[in-house]
Coordinates of C-alpha atoms and ligand atoms in Angstrom, one line a residue:
M1 CA -13.6 24.5 -28.2
A2 CA -10.8 23.6 -30.7
L3 CA -10.5 20.0 -31.6
V4 CA -8.0 18.1 -29.4
I5 CA -5.8 15.2 -30.5
S6 CA -4.3 12.6 -28.2
K7 CA -0.6 12.0 -28.3
N8 CA 2.0 9.8 -26.7
W9 CA 4.7 11.3 -24.4
I10 CA 7.6 8.9 -24.4
G11 CA 11.1 9.7 -23.1
G12 CA 10.2 13.4 -23.0
E13 CA 9.1 13.5 -26.7
W14 CA 5.6 13.9 -28.1
S15 CA 4.5 11.6 -30.9
I16 CA 1.3 10.7 -32.7
P17 CA 0.9 6.9 -32.8
M18 CA -0.3 5.3 -36.0
N19 CA -2.3 2.2 -35.0
G20 CA -5.8 3.7 -35.8
K21 CA -8.0 6.4 -34.6
T22 CA -11.2 6.9 -32.5
I23 CA -13.3 10.0 -32.9
I24 CA -14.7 11.3 -29.6
N25 CA -18.0 13.1 -29.7
N26 CA -19.3 15.0 -26.7
P27 CA -21.7 12.7 -24.8
S28 CA -23.8 15.8 -23.9
N29 CA -24.2 16.7 -27.6
L30 CA -23.3 14.1 -30.1
Q31 CA -23.2 16.6 -32.9
E32 CA -20.1 18.1 -31.4
Q33 CA -16.7 16.4 -32.0
V34 CA -14.3 16.9 -29.1
G35 CA -11.3 15.3 -30.8
T36 CA -9.4 12.3 -32.0
V37 CA -7.7 9.6 -30.0
N38 CA -4.7 8.1 -31.9
L39 CA -4.0 4.5 -30.9
S40 CA -0.6 3.0 -30.1
D41 CA 0.8 -0.4 -30.9
E42 CA 3.4 -2.7 -29.2
S43 CA 6.4 -0.7 -30.5
D44 CA 5.2 2.4 -28.6
V45 CA 4.8 0.4 -25.4
L46 CA 8.3 -1.0 -25.7
Q47 CA 9.8 2.4 -26.4
A48 CA 8.1 3.6 -23.2
E49 CA 9.6 0.7 -21.3
D50 CA 13.1 1.6 -22.6
A51 CA 12.6 5.3 -21.7
A52 CA 11.3 4.5 -18.2
R53 CA 14.1 2.1 -17.4
K54 CA 16.7 4.6 -18.5
A55 CA 15.2 7.4 -16.4
Q56 CA 14.3 5.5 -13.2
K57 CA 17.7 5.1 -11.5
K58 CA 18.6 8.8 -11.8
W59 CA 15.1 9.8 -10.6
A60 CA 15.4 7.5 -7.6
K61 CA 18.8 9.1 -6.7
L62 CA 17.2 12.5 -6.3
T63 CA 16.3 13.4 -2.7
G64 CA 12.6 13.3 -1.8
A65 CA 12.7 17.0 -1.4
A66 CA 13.9 17.5 -5.0
R67 CA 11.2 15.2 -6.3
A68 CA 8.7 17.1 -4.2
N69 CA 9.6 20.3 -6.1
Y70 CA 8.4 18.6 -9.4
L71 CA 5.1 17.5 -7.8
N72 CA 4.5 21.0 -6.4
R73 CA 5.1 22.5 -9.9
M74 CA 2.7 19.9 -11.4
A75 CA 0.1 21.0 -8.8
D76 CA 0.7 24.7 -9.8
G77 CA 0.2 23.8 -13.4
L78 CA -3.1 22.1 -12.7
K79 CA -4.2 25.1 -10.7
E80 CA -3.4 27.5 -13.6
N81 CA -5.2 25.3 -16.1
L82 CA -8.1 24.1 -13.9
E83 CA -10.9 25.6 -16.0
E84 CA -9.5 24.4 -19.3
L85 CA -8.7 20.9 -18.1
A86 CA -12.1 20.5 -16.4
T87 CA -14.0 21.8 -19.5
L88 CA -12.1 19.3 -21.7
A89 CA -12.8 16.4 -19.4
S90 CA -16.5 17.3 -19.0
S91 CA -16.8 17.5 -22.8
E92 CA -15.0 14.2 -23.3
M93 CA -16.8 12.0 -20.7
G94 CA -19.9 14.0 -19.6
K95 CA -19.3 14.6 -15.9
P96 CA -20.9 17.9 -14.8
I97 CA -18.5 20.8 -14.8
G98 CA -18.9 21.6 -11.1
E99 CA -17.9 18.0 -10.1
M100 CA -15.1 18.0 -12.6
K101 CA -13.6 21.2 -11.2
G102 CA -13.8 19.6 -7.8
E103 CA -12.0 16.6 -9.3
V104 CA -9.2 18.7 -10.7
N105 CA -8.9 20.4 -7.2
R106 CA -8.6 17.0 -5.7
G107 CA -5.7 16.3 -8.1
I108 CA -4.0 19.5 -6.9
H109 CA -4.4 18.4 -3.2
L110 CA -3.1 14.9 -4.0
L111 CA 0.0 16.3 -5.6
R112 CA 0.8 18.6 -2.7
Y113 CA 0.0 15.9 -0.1
Y114 CA 2.4 13.5 -1.8
A115 CA 5.0 16.2 -2.3
G116 CA 5.0 16.4 1.5
E117 CA 5.8 12.7 1.7
G118 CA 9.2 13.5 0.1
V119 CA 10.4 14.9 3.4
R120 CA 8.7 12.6 5.8
S121 CA 10.1 9.6 7.6
N122 CA 10.5 6.6 5.3
G123 CA 11.5 3.9 7.8
N124 CA 11.9 2.8 11.4
V125 CA 14.8 2.0 13.6
I126 CA 14.4 -1.5 15.0
P127 CA 16.5 -2.7 18.0
A128 CA 18.9 -5.4 17.1
S129 CA 19.7 -8.5 19.2
D130 CA 23.4 -8.1 18.8
V131 CA 25.4 -5.3 20.4
N132 CA 26.7 -2.4 18.3
V133 CA 24.3 -3.0 15.5
M134 CA 22.1 -0.3 14.0
Q135 CA 19.1 -1.9 12.4
Y136 CA 16.5 0.0 10.5
T137 CA 14.1 -0.2 7.6
K138 CA 13.9 2.1 4.6
R139 CA 11.5 2.2 1.7
V140 CA 13.1 1.9 -1.7
P141 CA 11.4 2.6 -5.1
I142 CA 10.0 -0.5 -6.7
G143 CA 11.2 0.5 -10.2
V144 CA 9.1 0.8 -13.4
V145 CA 5.4 0.9 -12.7
G146 CA 2.5 0.4 -15.2
I147 CA -0.5 2.6 -14.4
I148 CA -3.8 1.6 -16.1
T149 CA -6.8 3.9 -15.4
P150 CA -10.5 4.0 -16.1
W151 CA -12.5 6.9 -17.6
N152 CA -14.9 7.8 -14.8
F153 CA -12.4 9.9 -12.8
P154 CA -10.1 10.9 -15.7
V155 CA -8.1 13.4 -13.5
A156 CA -8.2 12.2 -9.9
I157 CA -7.6 8.5 -10.3
P158 CA -4.4 8.9 -12.5
I159 CA -3.1 11.5 -10.0
W160 CA -3.8 9.3 -7.0
K161 CA -1.5 6.7 -8.6
L162 CA 1.1 9.0 -10.4
A163 CA 1.8 11.2 -7.4
P164 CA 2.7 8.6 -4.8
A165 CA 4.5 6.5 -7.4
L166 CA 6.7 9.5 -8.5
I167 CA 7.5 10.7 -5.0
C168 CA 8.7 7.3 -4.1
G169 CA 11.2 7.4 -7.0
N170 CA 9.6 5.2 -9.6
A171 CA 9.3 5.8 -13.4
L172 CA 5.9 5.3 -15.0
I173 CA 4.1 4.1 -18.1
W174 CA 0.6 5.3 -18.0
K175 CA -2.2 3.9 -20.2
P176 CA -5.4 5.9 -19.7
A177 CA -8.9 4.7 -20.7
E178 CA -9.5 5.2 -24.4
I179 CA -12.3 7.7 -23.8
A180 CA -10.3 9.7 -21.3
S181 CA -7.2 10.0 -23.5
L182 CA -7.7 13.6 -24.6
T183 CA -7.9 14.7 -20.9
A184 CA -4.8 12.5 -20.3
T185 CA -2.8 14.2 -23.1
K186 CA -3.8 17.7 -21.7
M187 CA -2.7 16.7 -18.2
V188 CA 0.7 15.5 -19.4
E189 CA 1.1 18.7 -21.4
I190 CA 0.6 20.5 -18.1
F191 CA 2.9 18.2 -16.2
E192 CA 5.6 18.6 -18.9
K193 CA 6.0 22.2 -17.8
S194 CA 7.1 21.1 -14.3
G195 CA 10.3 20.1 -16.0
L196 CA 10.0 16.4 -15.1
P197 CA 13.1 14.6 -16.4
A198 CA 12.5 12.7 -19.7
G199 CA 11.3 9.2 -19.3
V200 CA 10.1 9.5 -15.7
L201 CA 6.5 9.7 -16.8
N202 CA 5.4 8.1 -20.1
L203 CA 2.0 8.3 -21.6
V204 CA 0.9 5.6 -24.1
V205 CA -2.6 6.0 -25.4
G206 CA -4.5 3.0 -26.9
K207 CA -6.9 0.2 -26.4
G208 CA -6.9 -1.9 -23.3
S209 CA -7.0 -5.2 -25.2
D210 CA -4.0 -4.1 -27.2
V211 CA -1.7 -1.6 -25.4
G212 CA -2.9 -2.6 -21.9
K213 CA -2.3 -6.3 -22.7
T214 CA 1.1 -5.6 -24.2
L215 CA 2.1 -3.6 -21.1
L216 CA 1.1 -6.5 -18.8
E217 CA 2.5 -9.3 -20.9
K218 CA 5.6 -8.0 -22.6
V219 CA 7.1 -5.2 -20.5
N220 CA 9.5 -5.9 -17.7
L221 CA 7.4 -4.1 -15.1
N222 CA 8.1 -4.1 -11.4
A223 CA 4.5 -3.2 -10.4
V224 CA 1.1 -2.5 -11.9
S225 CA -1.6 -0.3 -10.4
F226 CA -5.0 -0.9 -12.1
T227 CA -8.4 0.6 -11.6
G228 CA -11.3 -0.6 -13.6
S229 CA -13.9 -3.3 -13.9
S230 CA -13.7 -6.6 -11.9
V231 CA -13.5 -8.6 -15.1
T232 CA -10.5 -6.7 -16.4
G233 CA -9.0 -6.5 -13.0
S234 CA -9.1 -10.3 -12.7
L235 CA -7.1 -10.6 -16.0
V236 CA -4.6 -8.1 -14.7
A237 CA -4.1 -10.0 -11.5
Q238 CA -3.7 -13.3 -13.2
T239 CA -1.1 -12.0 -15.6
C240 CA 0.8 -10.2 -12.9
A241 CA 0.7 -13.2 -10.6
K242 CA 2.2 -15.4 -13.3
R243 CA 5.0 -13.0 -13.9
N244 CA 5.6 -12.2 -10.2
I245 CA 4.8 -8.5 -10.8
K246 CA 3.5 -6.7 -7.7
Y247 CA 0.0 -5.5 -8.5
Q248 CA -3.1 -3.7 -7.1
T249 CA -6.5 -3.9 -8.7
E250 CA -9.2 -1.6 -7.6
M251 CA -12.5 -2.6 -9.1
G252 CA -16.3 -2.5 -9.1
G253 CA -18.9 -2.0 -6.4
K254 CA -22.5 -2.6 -5.6
N255 CA -22.8 -0.2 -2.8
A256 CA -25.7 0.1 -0.4
A257 CA -27.1 3.0 1.5
V258 CA -29.1 1.7 4.5
V259 CA -31.8 3.9 5.9
M260 CA -33.1 3.0 9.4
N261 CA -36.5 4.0 11.0
D262 CA -34.7 6.5 13.2
A263 CA -32.8 8.3 10.4
D264 CA -33.2 12.0 9.8
L265 CA -34.9 11.8 6.4
E266 CA -34.7 15.4 5.6
K267 CA -30.9 15.2 5.8
S268 CA -30.5 11.6 4.5
I269 CA -32.5 11.8 1.3
P270 CA -30.2 14.4 -0.4
M271 CA -27.2 12.3 0.5
V272 CA -28.8 9.1 -0.9
L273 CA -29.7 11.0 -4.1
S274 CA -26.2 12.4 -4.4
G275 CA -24.6 8.9 -3.8
A276 CA -26.9 7.4 -6.5
F277 CA -27.1 10.0 -9.2
R278 CA -24.1 12.4 -9.1
S279 CA -21.8 11.6 -12.1
A280 CA -24.9 9.7 -13.5
G281 CA -24.1 6.9 -11.1
Q282 CA -20.8 6.2 -12.7
K283 CA -18.7 6.1 -9.6
C284 CA -17.3 2.9 -8.2
T285 CA -18.7 4.1 -4.8
A286 CA -22.1 5.1 -6.2
T287 CA -25.2 4.0 -4.3
S288 CA -26.8 1.3 -6.3
R289 CA -28.9 -0.4 -3.6
I290 CA -31.1 1.5 -1.0
I291 CA -32.1 -0.7 1.9
V292 CA -34.9 0.9 3.9
E293 CA -36.3 -0.3 7.3
S294 CA -39.9 -1.2 7.0
G295 CA -41.2 1.4 9.5
I296 CA -40.3 4.3 7.2
Y297 CA -40.6 2.5 3.9
D298 CA -43.7 4.2 2.5
E299 CA -42.6 7.6 3.7
F300 CA -39.1 7.1 2.2
I301 CA -40.6 6.1 -1.2
E302 CA -42.7 9.2 -1.3
K303 CA -39.8 11.4 -0.4
I304 CA -37.3 9.8 -2.9
Q305 CA -39.9 10.1 -5.6
K306 CA -40.1 13.9 -4.9
G307 CA -36.3 14.2 -4.7
V308 CA -35.7 12.5 -8.0
A309 CA -38.3 14.6 -9.8
E310 CA -36.3 17.7 -8.8
L311 CA -32.9 16.5 -10.2
N312 CA -31.8 18.5 -13.1
V313 CA -30.5 16.3 -16.0
G314 CA -28.7 18.3 -18.6
P315 CA -25.5 19.0 -20.6
A316 CA -22.3 18.6 -18.5
L317 CA -21.1 22.2 -19.1
E318 CA -24.2 23.8 -17.7
E319 CA -23.5 24.9 -14.2
N320 CA -26.9 23.9 -12.8
T321 CA -26.8 20.3 -14.1
Y322 CA -27.1 17.7 -11.4
L323 CA -26.4 14.7 -13.6
G324 CA -25.2 14.7 -17.1
P325 CA -25.2 12.0 -19.7
V326 CA -23.5 8.7 -19.3
A327 CA -20.0 8.7 -20.8
S328 CA -20.2 6.7 -24.1
K329 CA -22.3 4.6 -26.5
I330 CA -21.1 1.5 -24.7
Q331 CA -22.2 2.8 -21.4
F332 CA -25.5 4.0 -22.8
D333 CA -26.3 0.7 -24.3
K334 CA -25.3 -1.2 -21.2
V335 CA -27.3 1.1 -18.8
K336 CA -30.3 1.0 -21.2
S337 CA -30.3 -2.8 -21.2
Y338 CA -30.7 -2.6 -17.4
V339 CA -33.5 0.0 -17.7
D340 CA -35.3 -2.4 -20.0
I341 CA -34.9 -5.2 -17.4
A342 CA -36.3 -2.9 -14.7
H343 CA -39.3 -2.1 -16.8
K344 CA -40.0 -5.8 -17.3
D345 CA -39.3 -7.1 -13.8
T346 CA -39.9 -4.3 -11.3
T347 CA -42.1 -1.4 -10.2
I348 CA -40.7 1.9 -11.3
V349 CA -40.9 4.4 -8.4
A350 CA -39.3 7.3 -10.2
E351 CA -38.1 7.9 -13.7
P352 CA -38.8 11.6 -14.7
K353 CA -39.3 12.4 -18.3
L354 CA -36.3 14.2 -19.8
S355 CA -36.5 17.5 -21.8
I356 CA -33.1 18.3 -23.1
N357 CA -32.4 20.2 -26.3
S358 CA -29.4 18.3 -27.4
E359 CA -28.9 14.7 -28.5
G360 CA -26.7 12.9 -26.1
Y361 CA -26.3 9.8 -24.0
Y362 CA -28.9 10.9 -21.4
V363 CA -30.5 8.4 -19.1
S364 CA -33.3 9.5 -16.7
P365 CA -32.5 8.8 -13.1
I366 CA -34.5 5.7 -12.2
V367 CA -35.5 4.2 -8.8
V368 CA -37.2 0.8 -8.6
T369 CA -38.7 -1.6 -6.1
G370 CA -39.9 -5.1 -6.2
A371 CA -36.7 -6.9 -7.3
D372 CA -35.7 -9.6 -4.8
S373 CA -32.2 -9.6 -3.4
D374 CA -30.9 -12.2 -5.9
H375 CA -32.2 -10.3 -8.9
Q376 CA -29.5 -9.2 -11.4
L377 CA -30.4 -5.5 -10.8
V378 CA -29.5 -6.0 -7.1
Q379 CA -26.4 -8.1 -7.8
E380 CA -24.7 -6.7 -10.9
E381 CA -22.8 -3.5 -11.2
I382 CA -24.9 -1.2 -13.5
F383 CA -22.7 1.9 -13.4
G384 CA -25.5 4.2 -14.3
P385 CA -28.2 6.4 -12.7
M386 CA -30.3 3.5 -11.3
A387 CA -31.0 2.5 -7.7
T388 CA -33.0 -0.4 -6.4
I389 CA -34.9 -0.2 -3.1
L390 CA -35.0 -3.2 -0.8
K391 CA -37.1 -3.5 2.3
A392 CA -35.5 -4.7 5.6
N393 CA -37.4 -5.9 8.6
D394 CA -34.9 -4.7 11.1
F395 CA -31.2 -3.8 11.6
D396 CA -30.0 -7.4 11.3
D397 CA -31.9 -8.0 8.1
A398 CA -30.5 -4.7 6.7
I399 CA -26.9 -5.9 7.5
R400 CA -27.7 -9.2 5.9
L401 CA -29.0 -7.5 2.7
C402 CA -26.1 -5.0 2.7
N403 CA -23.5 -7.9 2.8
K404 CA -25.3 -10.0 0.2
T405 CA -23.1 -9.1 -2.7
V406 CA -19.8 -10.3 -4.2
Y407 CA -18.5 -6.7 -4.0
G408 CA -17.3 -4.8 -0.9
L409 CA -16.3 -1.3 -1.8
S410 CA -18.5 1.1 0.2
A411 CA -21.6 1.2 2.4
S412 CA -23.5 3.8 4.3
L413 CA -25.9 3.8 7.2
F414 CA -28.4 6.6 8.0
T415 CA -29.4 6.5 11.7
N416 CA -29.5 8.4 14.9
N417 CA -28.7 5.4 17.0
L418 CA -25.1 5.2 18.2
S419 CA -25.2 1.4 18.7
S420 CA -26.5 0.8 15.2
A421 CA -23.8 3.1 13.9
H422 CA -21.0 1.1 15.6
R423 CA -22.4 -2.3 14.8
F424 CA -22.7 -1.2 11.1
L425 CA -19.1 -0.1 11.0
D426 CA -18.1 -3.4 12.6
E427 CA -20.3 -5.8 10.6
T428 CA -20.4 -4.4 7.1
E429 CA -18.2 -6.2 4.6
A430 CA -16.9 -3.1 2.8
G431 CA -13.6 -1.2 2.7
M432 CA -15.2 2.2 3.0
V433 CA -18.0 2.4 5.7
R434 CA -19.8 5.5 6.7
V435 CA -22.6 6.7 8.9
N436 CA -24.8 9.6 7.9
Q437 CA -22.7 10.3 4.8
E438 CA -23.2 9.2 1.2
T439 CA -21.5 6.0 -0.1
A440 CA -19.5 8.1 -2.6
G441 CA -16.7 10.5 -1.5
V442 CA -13.2 9.8 -0.5
E443 CA -10.5 11.8 1.3
Y444 CA -7.1 11.8 -0.3
Q445 CA -5.3 11.5 3.0
A446 CA -7.2 8.3 4.0
P447 CA -6.7 4.8 2.6
F448 CA -9.2 3.9 -0.2
G449 CA -10.1 0.5 -1.4
G450 CA -12.5 -2.4 -1.1
M451 CA -13.0 -5.9 0.3
K452 CA -14.2 -9.0 -1.6
L453 CA -14.3 -8.7 -5.4
S454 CA -13.8 -4.9 -5.3
S455 CA -10.1 -5.0 -4.7
S456 CA -6.9 -7.0 -4.5
H457 CA -7.1 -6.1 -0.8
T458 CA -4.5 -3.4 -1.3
R459 CA -5.3 0.2 -0.6
E460 CA -4.6 3.5 -2.4
Q461 CA -4.2 7.1 -1.3
G462 CA -3.1 8.3 2.1
Q463 CA 0.0 6.6 3.6
A464 CA -1.2 3.2 2.2
A465 CA -0.1 4.2 -1.3
L466 CA 3.5 4.5 -0.1
D467 CA 3.5 0.8 0.8
F468 CA 2.5 -0.2 -2.7
Y469 CA 5.0 2.0 -4.6
T470 CA 8.0 1.0 -2.5
E471 CA 9.7 -2.1 -1.2
T472 CA 11.0 -2.3 2.4
K473 CA 14.6 -3.0 2.9
T474 CA 15.8 -4.1 6.3
C475 CA 19.3 -2.7 6.8
A476 CA 21.8 -3.5 9.6
I477 CA 25.3 -2.0 10.3
K478 CA 27.7 -3.4 12.8
Y479 CA 30.1 -1.0 14.2
F480 CA 33.3 -1.6 16.2
Ligands
LIG1 P1 -12.3 -1.3 -17.8 O1 -12.0 -2.5 -16.9 O2 -13.1 -1.6 -19.0 O3 -11.0 -0.5 -18.2 C1 -10.1 0.0 -17.2 C2 -8.8 0.2 -17.9 O4 -8.2 -1.1 -18.3 C3 -8.8 1.0 -19.2 O5 -7.7 1.8 -19.3 C4 -8.8 -0.1 -20.3 O6 -8.4 0.3 -21.5 C5 -7.9 -1.1 -19.6 N1 -8.0 -2.5 -20.1 C6 -9.1 -3.1 -20.7 N2 -8.8 -4.3 -21.0 C7 -7.5 -4.6 -20.7 C8 -6.7 -5.7 -20.8 N3 -7.1 -6.9 -21.3 N4 -5.4 -5.6 -20.3 C9 -5.0 -4.4 -19.8 N5 -5.8 -3.3 -19.7 C10 -7.0 -3.4 -20.1 O7 -13.1 -0.3 -16.8 P2 -13.8 1.1 -17.2 O8 -15.1 0.8 -17.9 O9 -12.8 2.0 -17.8 O10 -14.1 1.7 -15.7 C11 -15.3 1.4 -15.0 C12 -15.0 0.4 -14.0 O11 -14.0 0.9 -13.1 C13 -16.2 0.1 -13.1 O12 -16.3 -1.2 -12.8 C14 -15.9 0.9 -11.8 O13 -16.5 0.3 -10.6 C15 -14.4 0.7 -11.7 N6 -13.8 1.7 -10.9 C16 -13.2 1.3 -9.7 C17 -12.7 2.2 -8.8 C18 -12.1 1.8 -7.5 O14 -11.2 2.5 -7.0 N7 -12.4 0.7 -7.0 C19 -12.7 3.6 -9.2 C20 -13.2 3.9 -10.4 C21 -13.8 3.0 -11.3

């Protein structure tokens, strides 16, 4: 693959920012350079603000149907370039190619779904108290929106923000994660071909602590949509609250899969494994805690051991890879530090020896027992291929353990008991709750987001995204 360089796209022009460079090596094979990320400074961010402000009003004046045409062409472009984009993204951040193609496909569906919103109802007629008054609501664009995204879904997360924001008539300044900036550049090159008017979408590549901070502190934004860690999210929220900028922060998780005595283990184990280890555990909805009812505990351990032994760890571009490397040196060091803690404090149930021919950021999938429910392995987001098993005495104990976390993103129950299923959906403190399905996995047409420290209590995707990217105007006309 030819070397890729990141660029900014501001006001419809490509430029290479000059505030330093980061070399990106393929996490599946550190000998292979994928490209160079060129970093922006404050002046690039301010230029993007200017471009977005100039473009927004005209974009908002178009009909929803006209904006939808652009989104549909963006989807067409992604479809034509699916293989190339997925290959670049897998090489940049290590997600297995099969999953990455699925992610690009998700992006295509998201764009088409939100294109449809351009011609759907955007308000309600509300009876007025007075005679001869027509009172109604309409959604209006919020203005210029800052979009700050993480690296773990380098295609789908940006699109689930960009697509609803654009269809609602906003102009955008997008700052992707540093280690997903090559993919971001390629995506915007594809989107450019849709003919999007200059300044409606602006890409500014750079460090969070620099470009992200400037965007939040110096730009006259009307809204910010952020996905990333809870630590950064809390900074984003504080800055936005001080400046009265509308914000949403979608953040970390410590998600539990609960397996009851009556679960169908043959069907449940593959879903638990997929939730914990696909994408090397680097999904905000990944299963990080497995809570198992005591009656099947020993059988479950035996089966999960066998299941983990069969997982294929390998380079992201090999089709039969189940989990690839973690995304970067920072991720590798962080996950390894938790693996060291596991070796010191817990019993290792599964940690197969790896045999891979290339040097990369590979971490063996690891399952542990023996950590109590307060232990840092059970409480902190690891964001890697590690799961901790906890034993529950009964259903109530399982719910107690499941809710014993500061996070509240997703949770799953495996059971054949209808009452347990309903009680779980009622009593679990998480935004995404599922029965007999893995903790990871979202549908673009349904609201997505968390409770507690996982979110600013806003929701993305589905119709919920339209609420964030618009303001509601209540209109009234008296006629005589
Ligand atoms: P991160 O918080 O380090 O970075 C996220 C984004 O914020 C990046 O673009 C980064 O450059 C930027 N940033 C960093 N510091 C900033 C600052 N001071 N001001 C403004 N922007 C700043 O997160 P990450 O490592 O990229 O992503 C992993 C995290 O994302 C995990 O915690 C994961 O759970 C979370 N995540 C959440 C969801 C969700 O929808 N809830 C989805 C995916 C990932």
